[in-house]
Short mmCIF file of C-alpha atoms and ligand atoms in Angstrom, two decimals:
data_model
loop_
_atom_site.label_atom_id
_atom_site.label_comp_id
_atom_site.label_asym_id
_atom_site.label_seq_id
_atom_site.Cartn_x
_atom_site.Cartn_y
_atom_site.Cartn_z
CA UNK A 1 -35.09 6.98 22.14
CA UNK A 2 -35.34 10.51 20.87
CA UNK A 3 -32.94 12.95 22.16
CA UNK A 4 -33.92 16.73 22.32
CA UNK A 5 -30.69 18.11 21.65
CA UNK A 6 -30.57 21.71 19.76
CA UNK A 7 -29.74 21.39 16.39
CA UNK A 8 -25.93 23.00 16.47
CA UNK A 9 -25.27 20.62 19.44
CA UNK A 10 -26.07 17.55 17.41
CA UNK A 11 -24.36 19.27 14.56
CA UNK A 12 -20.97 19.38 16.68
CA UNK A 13 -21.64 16.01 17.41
CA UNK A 14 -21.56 14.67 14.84
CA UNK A 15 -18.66 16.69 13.75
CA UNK A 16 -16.47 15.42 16.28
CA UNK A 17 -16.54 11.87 15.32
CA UNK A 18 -13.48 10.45 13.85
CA UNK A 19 -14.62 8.09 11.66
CA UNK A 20 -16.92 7.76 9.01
CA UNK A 21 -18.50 4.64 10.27
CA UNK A 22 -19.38 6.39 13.63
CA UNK A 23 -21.18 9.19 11.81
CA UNK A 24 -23.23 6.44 10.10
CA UNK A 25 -23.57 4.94 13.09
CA UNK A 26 -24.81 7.89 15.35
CA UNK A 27 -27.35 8.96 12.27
CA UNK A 28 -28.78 5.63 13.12
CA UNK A 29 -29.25 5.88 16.78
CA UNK A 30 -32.26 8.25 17.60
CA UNK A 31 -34.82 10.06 15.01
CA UNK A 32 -33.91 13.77 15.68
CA UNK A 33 -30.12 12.85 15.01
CA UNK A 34 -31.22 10.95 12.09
CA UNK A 35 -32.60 13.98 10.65
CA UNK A 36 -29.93 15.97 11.12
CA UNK A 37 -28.18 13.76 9.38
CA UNK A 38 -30.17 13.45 6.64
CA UNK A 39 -30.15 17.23 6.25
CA UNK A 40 -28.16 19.85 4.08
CA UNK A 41 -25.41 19.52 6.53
CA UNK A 42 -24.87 15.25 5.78
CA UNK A 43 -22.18 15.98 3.38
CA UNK A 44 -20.41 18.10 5.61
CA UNK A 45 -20.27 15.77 8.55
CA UNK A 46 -19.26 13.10 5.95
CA UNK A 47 -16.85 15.16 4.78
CA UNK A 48 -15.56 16.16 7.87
CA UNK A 49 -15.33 12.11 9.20
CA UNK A 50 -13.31 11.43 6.60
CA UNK A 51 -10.91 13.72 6.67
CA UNK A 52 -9.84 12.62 9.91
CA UNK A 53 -10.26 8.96 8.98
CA UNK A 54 -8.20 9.10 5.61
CA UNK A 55 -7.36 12.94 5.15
CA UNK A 56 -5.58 14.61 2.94
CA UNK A 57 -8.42 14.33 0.99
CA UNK A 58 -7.51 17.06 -1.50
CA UNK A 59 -4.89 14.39 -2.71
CA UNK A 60 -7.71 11.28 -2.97
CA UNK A 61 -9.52 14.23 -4.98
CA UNK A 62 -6.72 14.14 -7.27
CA UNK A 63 -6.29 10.38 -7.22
CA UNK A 64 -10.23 9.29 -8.36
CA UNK A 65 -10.90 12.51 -10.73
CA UNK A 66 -7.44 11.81 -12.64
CA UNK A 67 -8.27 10.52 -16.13
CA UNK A 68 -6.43 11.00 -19.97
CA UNK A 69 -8.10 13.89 -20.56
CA UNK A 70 -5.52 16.48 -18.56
CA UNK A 71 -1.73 16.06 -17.45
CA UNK A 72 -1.85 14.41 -14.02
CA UNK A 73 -0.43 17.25 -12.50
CA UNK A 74 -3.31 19.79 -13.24
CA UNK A 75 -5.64 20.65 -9.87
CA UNK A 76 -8.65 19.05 -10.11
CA UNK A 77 -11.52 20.78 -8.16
CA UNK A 78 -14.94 18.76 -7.49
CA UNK A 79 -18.53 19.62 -5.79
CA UNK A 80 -18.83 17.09 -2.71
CA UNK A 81 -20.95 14.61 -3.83
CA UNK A 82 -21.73 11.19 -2.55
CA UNK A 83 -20.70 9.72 -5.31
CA UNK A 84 -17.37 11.68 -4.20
CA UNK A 85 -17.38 10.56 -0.93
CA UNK A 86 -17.89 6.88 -1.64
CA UNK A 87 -14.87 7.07 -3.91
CA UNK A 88 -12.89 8.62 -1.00
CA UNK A 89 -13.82 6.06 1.21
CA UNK A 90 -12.67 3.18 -0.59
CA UNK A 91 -9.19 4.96 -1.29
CA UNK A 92 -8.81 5.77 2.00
CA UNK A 93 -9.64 2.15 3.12
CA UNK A 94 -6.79 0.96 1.35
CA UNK A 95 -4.17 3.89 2.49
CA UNK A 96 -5.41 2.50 6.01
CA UNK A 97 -4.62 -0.67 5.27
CA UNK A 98 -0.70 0.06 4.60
CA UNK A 99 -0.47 2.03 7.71
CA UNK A 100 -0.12 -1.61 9.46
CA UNK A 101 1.94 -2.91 6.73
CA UNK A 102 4.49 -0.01 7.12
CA UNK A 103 5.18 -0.61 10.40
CA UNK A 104 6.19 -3.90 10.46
CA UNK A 105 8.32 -3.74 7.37
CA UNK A 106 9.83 -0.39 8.42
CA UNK A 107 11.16 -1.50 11.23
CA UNK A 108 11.54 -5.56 9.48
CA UNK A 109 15.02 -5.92 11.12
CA UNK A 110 15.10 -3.50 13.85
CA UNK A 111 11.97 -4.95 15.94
CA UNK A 112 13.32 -3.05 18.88
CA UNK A 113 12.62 0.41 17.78
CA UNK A 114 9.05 -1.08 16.05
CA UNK A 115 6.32 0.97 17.19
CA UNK A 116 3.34 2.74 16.10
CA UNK A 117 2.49 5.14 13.72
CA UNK A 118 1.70 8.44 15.18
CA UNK A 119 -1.46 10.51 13.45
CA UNK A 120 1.17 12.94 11.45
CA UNK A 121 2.89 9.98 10.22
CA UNK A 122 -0.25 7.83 9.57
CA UNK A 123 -1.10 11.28 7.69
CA UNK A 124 1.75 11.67 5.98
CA UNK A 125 1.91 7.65 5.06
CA UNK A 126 -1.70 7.91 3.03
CA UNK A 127 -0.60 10.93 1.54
CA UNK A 128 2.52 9.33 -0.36
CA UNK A 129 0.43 6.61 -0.70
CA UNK A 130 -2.66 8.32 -2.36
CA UNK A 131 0.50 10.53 -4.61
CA UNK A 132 2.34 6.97 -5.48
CA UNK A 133 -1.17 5.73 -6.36
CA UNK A 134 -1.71 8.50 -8.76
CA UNK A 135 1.17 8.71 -10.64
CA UNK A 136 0.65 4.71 -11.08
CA UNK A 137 -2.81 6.07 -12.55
CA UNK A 138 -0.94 8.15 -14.64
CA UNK A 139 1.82 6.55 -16.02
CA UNK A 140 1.55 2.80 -15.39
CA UNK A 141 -0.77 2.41 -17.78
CA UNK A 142 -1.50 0.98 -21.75
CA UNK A 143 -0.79 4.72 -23.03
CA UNK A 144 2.73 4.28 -21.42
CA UNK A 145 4.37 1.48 -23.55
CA UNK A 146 8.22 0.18 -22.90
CA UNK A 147 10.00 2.13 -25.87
CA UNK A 148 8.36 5.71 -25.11
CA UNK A 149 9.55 5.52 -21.25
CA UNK A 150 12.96 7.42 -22.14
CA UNK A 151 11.51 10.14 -24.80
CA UNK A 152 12.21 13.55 -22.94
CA UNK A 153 8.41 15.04 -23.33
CA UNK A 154 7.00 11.90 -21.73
CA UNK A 155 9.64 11.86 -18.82
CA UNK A 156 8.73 15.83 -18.36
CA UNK A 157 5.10 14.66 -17.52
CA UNK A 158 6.16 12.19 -15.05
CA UNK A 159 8.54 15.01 -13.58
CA UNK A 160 5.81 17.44 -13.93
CA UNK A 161 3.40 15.68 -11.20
CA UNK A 162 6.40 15.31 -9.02
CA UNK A 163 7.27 18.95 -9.03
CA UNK A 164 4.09 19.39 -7.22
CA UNK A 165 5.37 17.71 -4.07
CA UNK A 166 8.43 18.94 -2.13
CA UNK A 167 11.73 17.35 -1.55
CA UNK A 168 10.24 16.26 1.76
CA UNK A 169 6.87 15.05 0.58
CA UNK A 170 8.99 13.11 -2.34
CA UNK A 171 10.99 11.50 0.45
CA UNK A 172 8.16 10.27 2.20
CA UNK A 173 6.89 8.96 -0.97
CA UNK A 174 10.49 7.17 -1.40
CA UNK A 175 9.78 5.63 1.87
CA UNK A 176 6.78 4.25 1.50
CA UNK A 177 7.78 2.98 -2.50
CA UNK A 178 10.46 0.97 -0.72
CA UNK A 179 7.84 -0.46 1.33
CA UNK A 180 5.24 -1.37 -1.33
CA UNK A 181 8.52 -2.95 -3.06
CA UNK A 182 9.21 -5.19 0.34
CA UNK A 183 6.00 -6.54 -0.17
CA UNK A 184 6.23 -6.91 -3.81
CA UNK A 185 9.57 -8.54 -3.62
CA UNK A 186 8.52 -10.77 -0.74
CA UNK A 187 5.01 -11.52 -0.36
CA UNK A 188 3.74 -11.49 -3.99
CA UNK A 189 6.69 -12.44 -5.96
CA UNK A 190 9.23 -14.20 -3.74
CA UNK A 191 12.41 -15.59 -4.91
CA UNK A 192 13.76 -18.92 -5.00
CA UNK A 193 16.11 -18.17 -2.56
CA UNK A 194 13.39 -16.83 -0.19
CA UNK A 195 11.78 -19.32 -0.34
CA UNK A 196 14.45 -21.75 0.58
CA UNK A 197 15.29 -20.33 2.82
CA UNK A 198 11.63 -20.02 4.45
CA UNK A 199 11.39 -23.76 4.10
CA UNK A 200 14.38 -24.29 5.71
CA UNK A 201 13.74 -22.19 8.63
CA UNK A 202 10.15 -23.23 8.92
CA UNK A 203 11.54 -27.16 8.77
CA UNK A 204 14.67 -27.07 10.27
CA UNK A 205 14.87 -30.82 11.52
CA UNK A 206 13.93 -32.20 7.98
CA UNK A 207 16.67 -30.05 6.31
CA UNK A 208 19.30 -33.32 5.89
CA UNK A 209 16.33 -35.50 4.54
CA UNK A 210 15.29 -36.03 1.25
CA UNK A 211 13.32 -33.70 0.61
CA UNK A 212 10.53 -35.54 -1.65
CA UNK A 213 10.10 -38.29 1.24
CA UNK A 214 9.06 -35.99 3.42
CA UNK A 215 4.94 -35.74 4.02
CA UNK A 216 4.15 -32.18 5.05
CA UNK A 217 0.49 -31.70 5.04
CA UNK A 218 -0.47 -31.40 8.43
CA UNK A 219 -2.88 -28.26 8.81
CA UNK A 220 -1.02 -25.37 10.03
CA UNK A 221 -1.68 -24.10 13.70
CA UNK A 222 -1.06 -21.01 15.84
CA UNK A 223 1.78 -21.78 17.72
CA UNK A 224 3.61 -22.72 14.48
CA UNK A 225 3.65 -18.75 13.83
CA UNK A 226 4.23 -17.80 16.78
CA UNK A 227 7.42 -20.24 17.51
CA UNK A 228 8.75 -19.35 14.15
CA UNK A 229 9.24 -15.72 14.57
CA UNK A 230 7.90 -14.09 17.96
CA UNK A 231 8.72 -10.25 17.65
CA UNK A 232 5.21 -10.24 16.45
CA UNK A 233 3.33 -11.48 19.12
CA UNK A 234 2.69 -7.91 20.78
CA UNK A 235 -0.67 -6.79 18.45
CA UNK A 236 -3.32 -9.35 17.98
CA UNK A 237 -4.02 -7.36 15.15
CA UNK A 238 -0.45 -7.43 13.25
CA UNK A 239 -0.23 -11.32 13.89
CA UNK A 240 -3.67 -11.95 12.43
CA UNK A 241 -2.39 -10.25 9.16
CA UNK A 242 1.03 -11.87 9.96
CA UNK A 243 -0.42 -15.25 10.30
CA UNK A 244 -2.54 -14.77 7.15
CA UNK A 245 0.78 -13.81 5.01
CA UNK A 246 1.91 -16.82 5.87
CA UNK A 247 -0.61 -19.00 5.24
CA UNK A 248 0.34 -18.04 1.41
CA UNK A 249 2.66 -20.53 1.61
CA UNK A 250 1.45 -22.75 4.57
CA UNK A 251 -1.53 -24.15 2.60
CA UNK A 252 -0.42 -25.48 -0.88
CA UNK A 253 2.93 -25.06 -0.86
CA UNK A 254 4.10 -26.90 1.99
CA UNK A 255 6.10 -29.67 -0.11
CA UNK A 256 9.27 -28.40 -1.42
CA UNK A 257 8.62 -28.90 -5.07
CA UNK A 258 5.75 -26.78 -4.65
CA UNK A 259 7.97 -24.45 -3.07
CA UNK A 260 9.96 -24.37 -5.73
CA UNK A 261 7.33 -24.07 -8.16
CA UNK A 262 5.88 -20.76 -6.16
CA UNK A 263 9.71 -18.86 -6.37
CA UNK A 264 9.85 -15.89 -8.86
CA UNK A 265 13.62 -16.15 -9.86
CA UNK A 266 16.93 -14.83 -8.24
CA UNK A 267 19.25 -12.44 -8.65
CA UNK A 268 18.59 -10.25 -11.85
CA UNK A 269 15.75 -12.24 -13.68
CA UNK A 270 13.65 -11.28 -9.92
CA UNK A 271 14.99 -7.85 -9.44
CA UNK A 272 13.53 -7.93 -13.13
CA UNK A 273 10.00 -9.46 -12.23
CA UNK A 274 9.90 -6.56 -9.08
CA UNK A 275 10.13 -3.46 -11.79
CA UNK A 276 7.72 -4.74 -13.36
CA UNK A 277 4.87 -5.38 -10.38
CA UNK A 278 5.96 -2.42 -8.93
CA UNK A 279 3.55 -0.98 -11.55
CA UNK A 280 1.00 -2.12 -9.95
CA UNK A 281 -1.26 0.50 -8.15
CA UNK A 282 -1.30 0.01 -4.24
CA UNK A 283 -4.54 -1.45 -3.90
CA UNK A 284 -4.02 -4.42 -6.61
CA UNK A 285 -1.20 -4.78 -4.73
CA UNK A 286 -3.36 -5.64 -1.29
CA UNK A 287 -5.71 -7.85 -3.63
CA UNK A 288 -3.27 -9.88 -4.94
CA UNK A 289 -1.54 -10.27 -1.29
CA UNK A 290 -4.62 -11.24 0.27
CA UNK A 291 -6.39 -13.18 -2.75
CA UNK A 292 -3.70 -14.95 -4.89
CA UNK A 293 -1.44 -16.80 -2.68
CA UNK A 294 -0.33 -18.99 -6.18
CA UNK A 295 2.04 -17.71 -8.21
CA UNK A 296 0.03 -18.67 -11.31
CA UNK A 297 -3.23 -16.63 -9.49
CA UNK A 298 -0.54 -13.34 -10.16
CA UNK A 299 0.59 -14.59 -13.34
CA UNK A 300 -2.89 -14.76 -14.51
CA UNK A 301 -3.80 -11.28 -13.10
CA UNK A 302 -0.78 -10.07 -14.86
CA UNK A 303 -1.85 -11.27 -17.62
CA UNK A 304 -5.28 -9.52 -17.88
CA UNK A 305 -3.66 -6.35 -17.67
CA UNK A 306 -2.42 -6.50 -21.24
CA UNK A 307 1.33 -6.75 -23.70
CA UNK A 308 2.56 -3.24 -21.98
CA UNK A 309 2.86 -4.78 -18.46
CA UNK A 310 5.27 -6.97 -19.54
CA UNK A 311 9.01 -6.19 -19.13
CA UNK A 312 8.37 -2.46 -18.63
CA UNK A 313 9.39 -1.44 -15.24
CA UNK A 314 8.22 0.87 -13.12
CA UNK A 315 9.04 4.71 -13.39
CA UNK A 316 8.96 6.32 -10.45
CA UNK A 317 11.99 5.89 -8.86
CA UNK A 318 14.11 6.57 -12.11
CA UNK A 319 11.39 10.10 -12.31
CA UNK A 320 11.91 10.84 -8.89
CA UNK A 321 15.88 11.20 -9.61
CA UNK A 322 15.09 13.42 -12.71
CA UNK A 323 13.23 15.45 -10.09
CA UNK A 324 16.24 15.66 -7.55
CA UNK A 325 18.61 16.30 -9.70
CA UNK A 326 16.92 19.38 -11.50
CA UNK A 327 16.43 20.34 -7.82
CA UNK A 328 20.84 20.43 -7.39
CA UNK A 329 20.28 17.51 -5.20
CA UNK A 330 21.69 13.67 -5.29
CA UNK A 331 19.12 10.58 -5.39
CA UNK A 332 21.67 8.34 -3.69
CA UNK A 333 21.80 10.74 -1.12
CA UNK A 334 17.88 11.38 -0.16
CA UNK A 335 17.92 7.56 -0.23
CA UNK A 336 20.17 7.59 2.49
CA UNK A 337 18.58 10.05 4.65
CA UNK A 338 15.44 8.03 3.83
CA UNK A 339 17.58 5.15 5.11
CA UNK A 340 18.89 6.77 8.40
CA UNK A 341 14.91 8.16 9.57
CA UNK A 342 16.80 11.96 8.96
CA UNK A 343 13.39 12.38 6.44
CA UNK A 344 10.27 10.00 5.10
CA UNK A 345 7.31 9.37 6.72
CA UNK A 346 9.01 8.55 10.22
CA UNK A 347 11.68 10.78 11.12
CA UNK A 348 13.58 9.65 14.65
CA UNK A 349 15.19 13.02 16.76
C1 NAG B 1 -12.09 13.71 -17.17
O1 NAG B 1 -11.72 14.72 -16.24
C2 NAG B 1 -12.22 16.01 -16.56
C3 NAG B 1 -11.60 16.98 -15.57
O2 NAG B 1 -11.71 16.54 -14.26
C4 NAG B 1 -13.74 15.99 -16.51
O3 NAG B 1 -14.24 17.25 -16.81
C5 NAG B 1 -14.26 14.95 -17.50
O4 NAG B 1 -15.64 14.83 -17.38
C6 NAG B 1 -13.60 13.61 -17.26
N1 NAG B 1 -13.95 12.71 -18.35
C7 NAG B 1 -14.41 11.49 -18.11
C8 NAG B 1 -14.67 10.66 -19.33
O5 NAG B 1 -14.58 11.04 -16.98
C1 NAG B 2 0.93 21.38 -9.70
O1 NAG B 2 1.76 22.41 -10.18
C2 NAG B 2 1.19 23.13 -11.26
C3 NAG B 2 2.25 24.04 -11.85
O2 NAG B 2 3.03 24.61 -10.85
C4 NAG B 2 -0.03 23.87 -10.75
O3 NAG B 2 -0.62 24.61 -11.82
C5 NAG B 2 -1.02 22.84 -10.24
O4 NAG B 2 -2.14 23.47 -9.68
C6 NAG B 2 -0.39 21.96 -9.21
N1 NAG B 2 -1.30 20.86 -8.95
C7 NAG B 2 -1.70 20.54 -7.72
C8 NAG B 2 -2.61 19.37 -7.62
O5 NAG B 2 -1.36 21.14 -6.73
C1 NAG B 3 5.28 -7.11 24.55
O1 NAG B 3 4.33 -7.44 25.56
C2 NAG B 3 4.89 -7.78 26.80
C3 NAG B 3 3.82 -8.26 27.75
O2 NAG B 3 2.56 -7.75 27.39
C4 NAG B 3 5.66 -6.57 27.34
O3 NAG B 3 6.26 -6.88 28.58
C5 NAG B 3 6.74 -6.18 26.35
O4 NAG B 3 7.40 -5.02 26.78
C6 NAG B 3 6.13 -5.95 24.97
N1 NAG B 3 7.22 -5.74 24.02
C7 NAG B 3 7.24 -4.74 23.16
C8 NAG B 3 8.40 -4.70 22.24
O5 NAG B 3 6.37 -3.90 23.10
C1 NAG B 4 -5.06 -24.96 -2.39
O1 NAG B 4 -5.31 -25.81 -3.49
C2 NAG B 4 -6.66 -26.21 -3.62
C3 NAG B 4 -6.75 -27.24 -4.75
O2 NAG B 4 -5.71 -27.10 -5.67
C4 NAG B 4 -7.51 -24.97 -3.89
O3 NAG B 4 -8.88 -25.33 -4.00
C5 NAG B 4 -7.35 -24.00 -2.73
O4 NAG B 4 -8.07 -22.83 -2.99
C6 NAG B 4 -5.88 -23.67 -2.53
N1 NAG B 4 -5.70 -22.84 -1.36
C7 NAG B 4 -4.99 -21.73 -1.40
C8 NAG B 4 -4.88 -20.97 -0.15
O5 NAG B 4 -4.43 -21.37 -2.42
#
């Protein structure tokens, strides 16, 4: 079909479509819009797509042109490219990606006020996401070894990048950090006592057996997710990833030695192993939750990234505090008021 549309119309079209897929899409349908497409204004309407898809993306800019040549904290201006816009599509994939993670761990107790995310929030929620994900660019990184973490010049970088943001922009980042850490903490590098605790509750009438007589390898079905823990049944879509998460466990570590093999610690020596992944940038942190269910699959991935990783936490959080506190203000306190919805990325009335 070939549509004979004037060229502005087609234009407008195309820039009212909220995704970039959909521009692709369209471009495909009919010749003329095809060529319109494929005309000086392509990069525009690409542009324009994903800025509603993944926007800000003046902070993705940031993000993909940050590298050791300049303090993170210095503008970076770039001509729209395709190169460009590739880049920004990929980032913004995975800022998409823990819009539906924040909601469920958000509200991870309180199921009854669990909703969706509106479009400011989803907004706001890939912006600290895309900020997070470039100070881990930044400062998680081989130039950033364990001993130089408390040397004033270095923690005046970190701060630097952070005065950038206001207090409420560095409250939604807070937010979502305490998210990335549930899913650190949980999903990637359980404890022991998690897990027992996950056994127990997933095999309640075996509990008073022993547990090594016990054969457990039955393949997992639907209704086993769905009996264990139904607040989730509402989206299709949340208990597909729901249902995936637990399959981490469901698959190969259904005995309880294996269990017990998969646990990460307790008490300090985890809290310990958290700093440390918590250095991990948000989208490792999505591969290794959807691609390393074994603990030794992490271990291994740790272990490609190199001697600094190890036992050198994360410095955000203790950077963000810096940050506060030169501002007259109390961390304890904007973790609160994270705490109580009064600021962050969802803010109740
Ligand atoms: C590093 O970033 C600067 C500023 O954006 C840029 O001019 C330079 O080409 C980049 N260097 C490399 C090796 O990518
Ligand atoms: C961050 O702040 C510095 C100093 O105030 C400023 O020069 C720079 O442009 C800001 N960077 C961004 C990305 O806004
Ligand atoms: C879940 O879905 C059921 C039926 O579709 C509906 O009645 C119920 O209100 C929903 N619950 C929540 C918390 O949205
Ligand atoms: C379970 O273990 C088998 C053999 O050890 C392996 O091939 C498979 O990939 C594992 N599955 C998961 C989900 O880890």
């Amino acid at each position: 079909m070939d549509l004979l549309l004037p060229t502005e119309i087609v234009t407008h079209i195309f820039l009212s479509l909220p995704t970039v897929t959909s521009a692709l899409s369209l471009a495909s349908t009919c010749r003329s819009f095809h060529a319109i497409f494929h005309s000086s204004k392509r990069l525009l309407i690409l542009q324009h797509s994903a800025k509603i898809e993944f926007g800000p993306l003046d902070d993705i800019v940031q993000l993909v042109t940050h590298n050791a040549s300049q303090p993170a904290h210095f503008r970076r201006d770039v001509p729209l490219s395709d190169a460009l816009i590739r880049q920004l599509v990929k980032a913004g994939h995975v800022a998409r990606q823990w819009e539906d993670i924040y909601m469920y761990r958000k509200w991870k107790h309180d199921y009854v006020a669990r909703r969706l995310l509106s479009t400011f929030e989803r907004f706001k929620l890939r912006r600290a996401i895309y900020r997070l994900w470039l100070f881990d660019r930044a400062f998680h990184n081989i130039a950033h070894v364990r001993y130089a973490r408390t040397r004033l010049e270095v923690v005046r970088e970190r701060a630097a990048l952070l005065h950038n943001y206001t207090t409420s922009e560095l409250a939604e980042m807070l937010d979502v950090h305490a998210i990335i850490r549930d899913v650190v903490a949980n999903d990637l590098c359980p404890s022991n006592g998690r897990l027992r605790r996950k056994y127990q509750a997933r095999y309640p009438e075996t509990a008073h057996q022993p547990l090594f007589s016990i054969h457990l390898n039955y393949p997992p079905t639907a209704s086993r997710f769905i009996a264990s823990d139904n607040q989730y049944h509402n989206s299709t879509l949340a208990s597909s990833k729901y249902h995936a998460q637990q399959q981490r466990w469901q698959e190969n570590s259904t005995h309880p030695a294996e269990f017990g093999l998969e646990g990460w610690g307790d008490d300090i020596g985890h809290y310990y192993v958290v700093e440390d992944m918590m250095k991990l940038d948000p989208e490792q942190i999505l591969y290794l939750r959807e691609h390393c269910p074994a603990k030794s699959q992490v271990e291994a991935y740790v272990a490609g990234m190199g001697m600094w990783f190890e036992n050198n936490g994360e410095t955000f959080s203790e950077t963000l505090a810096f940050v506060i506190k030169q501002r007259g203000g109390e961390m304890e306190e904007l973790k609160a008021a994270v705490e109580a919805e009064e600021v962050g990325v969802v803010v109740s009335d």
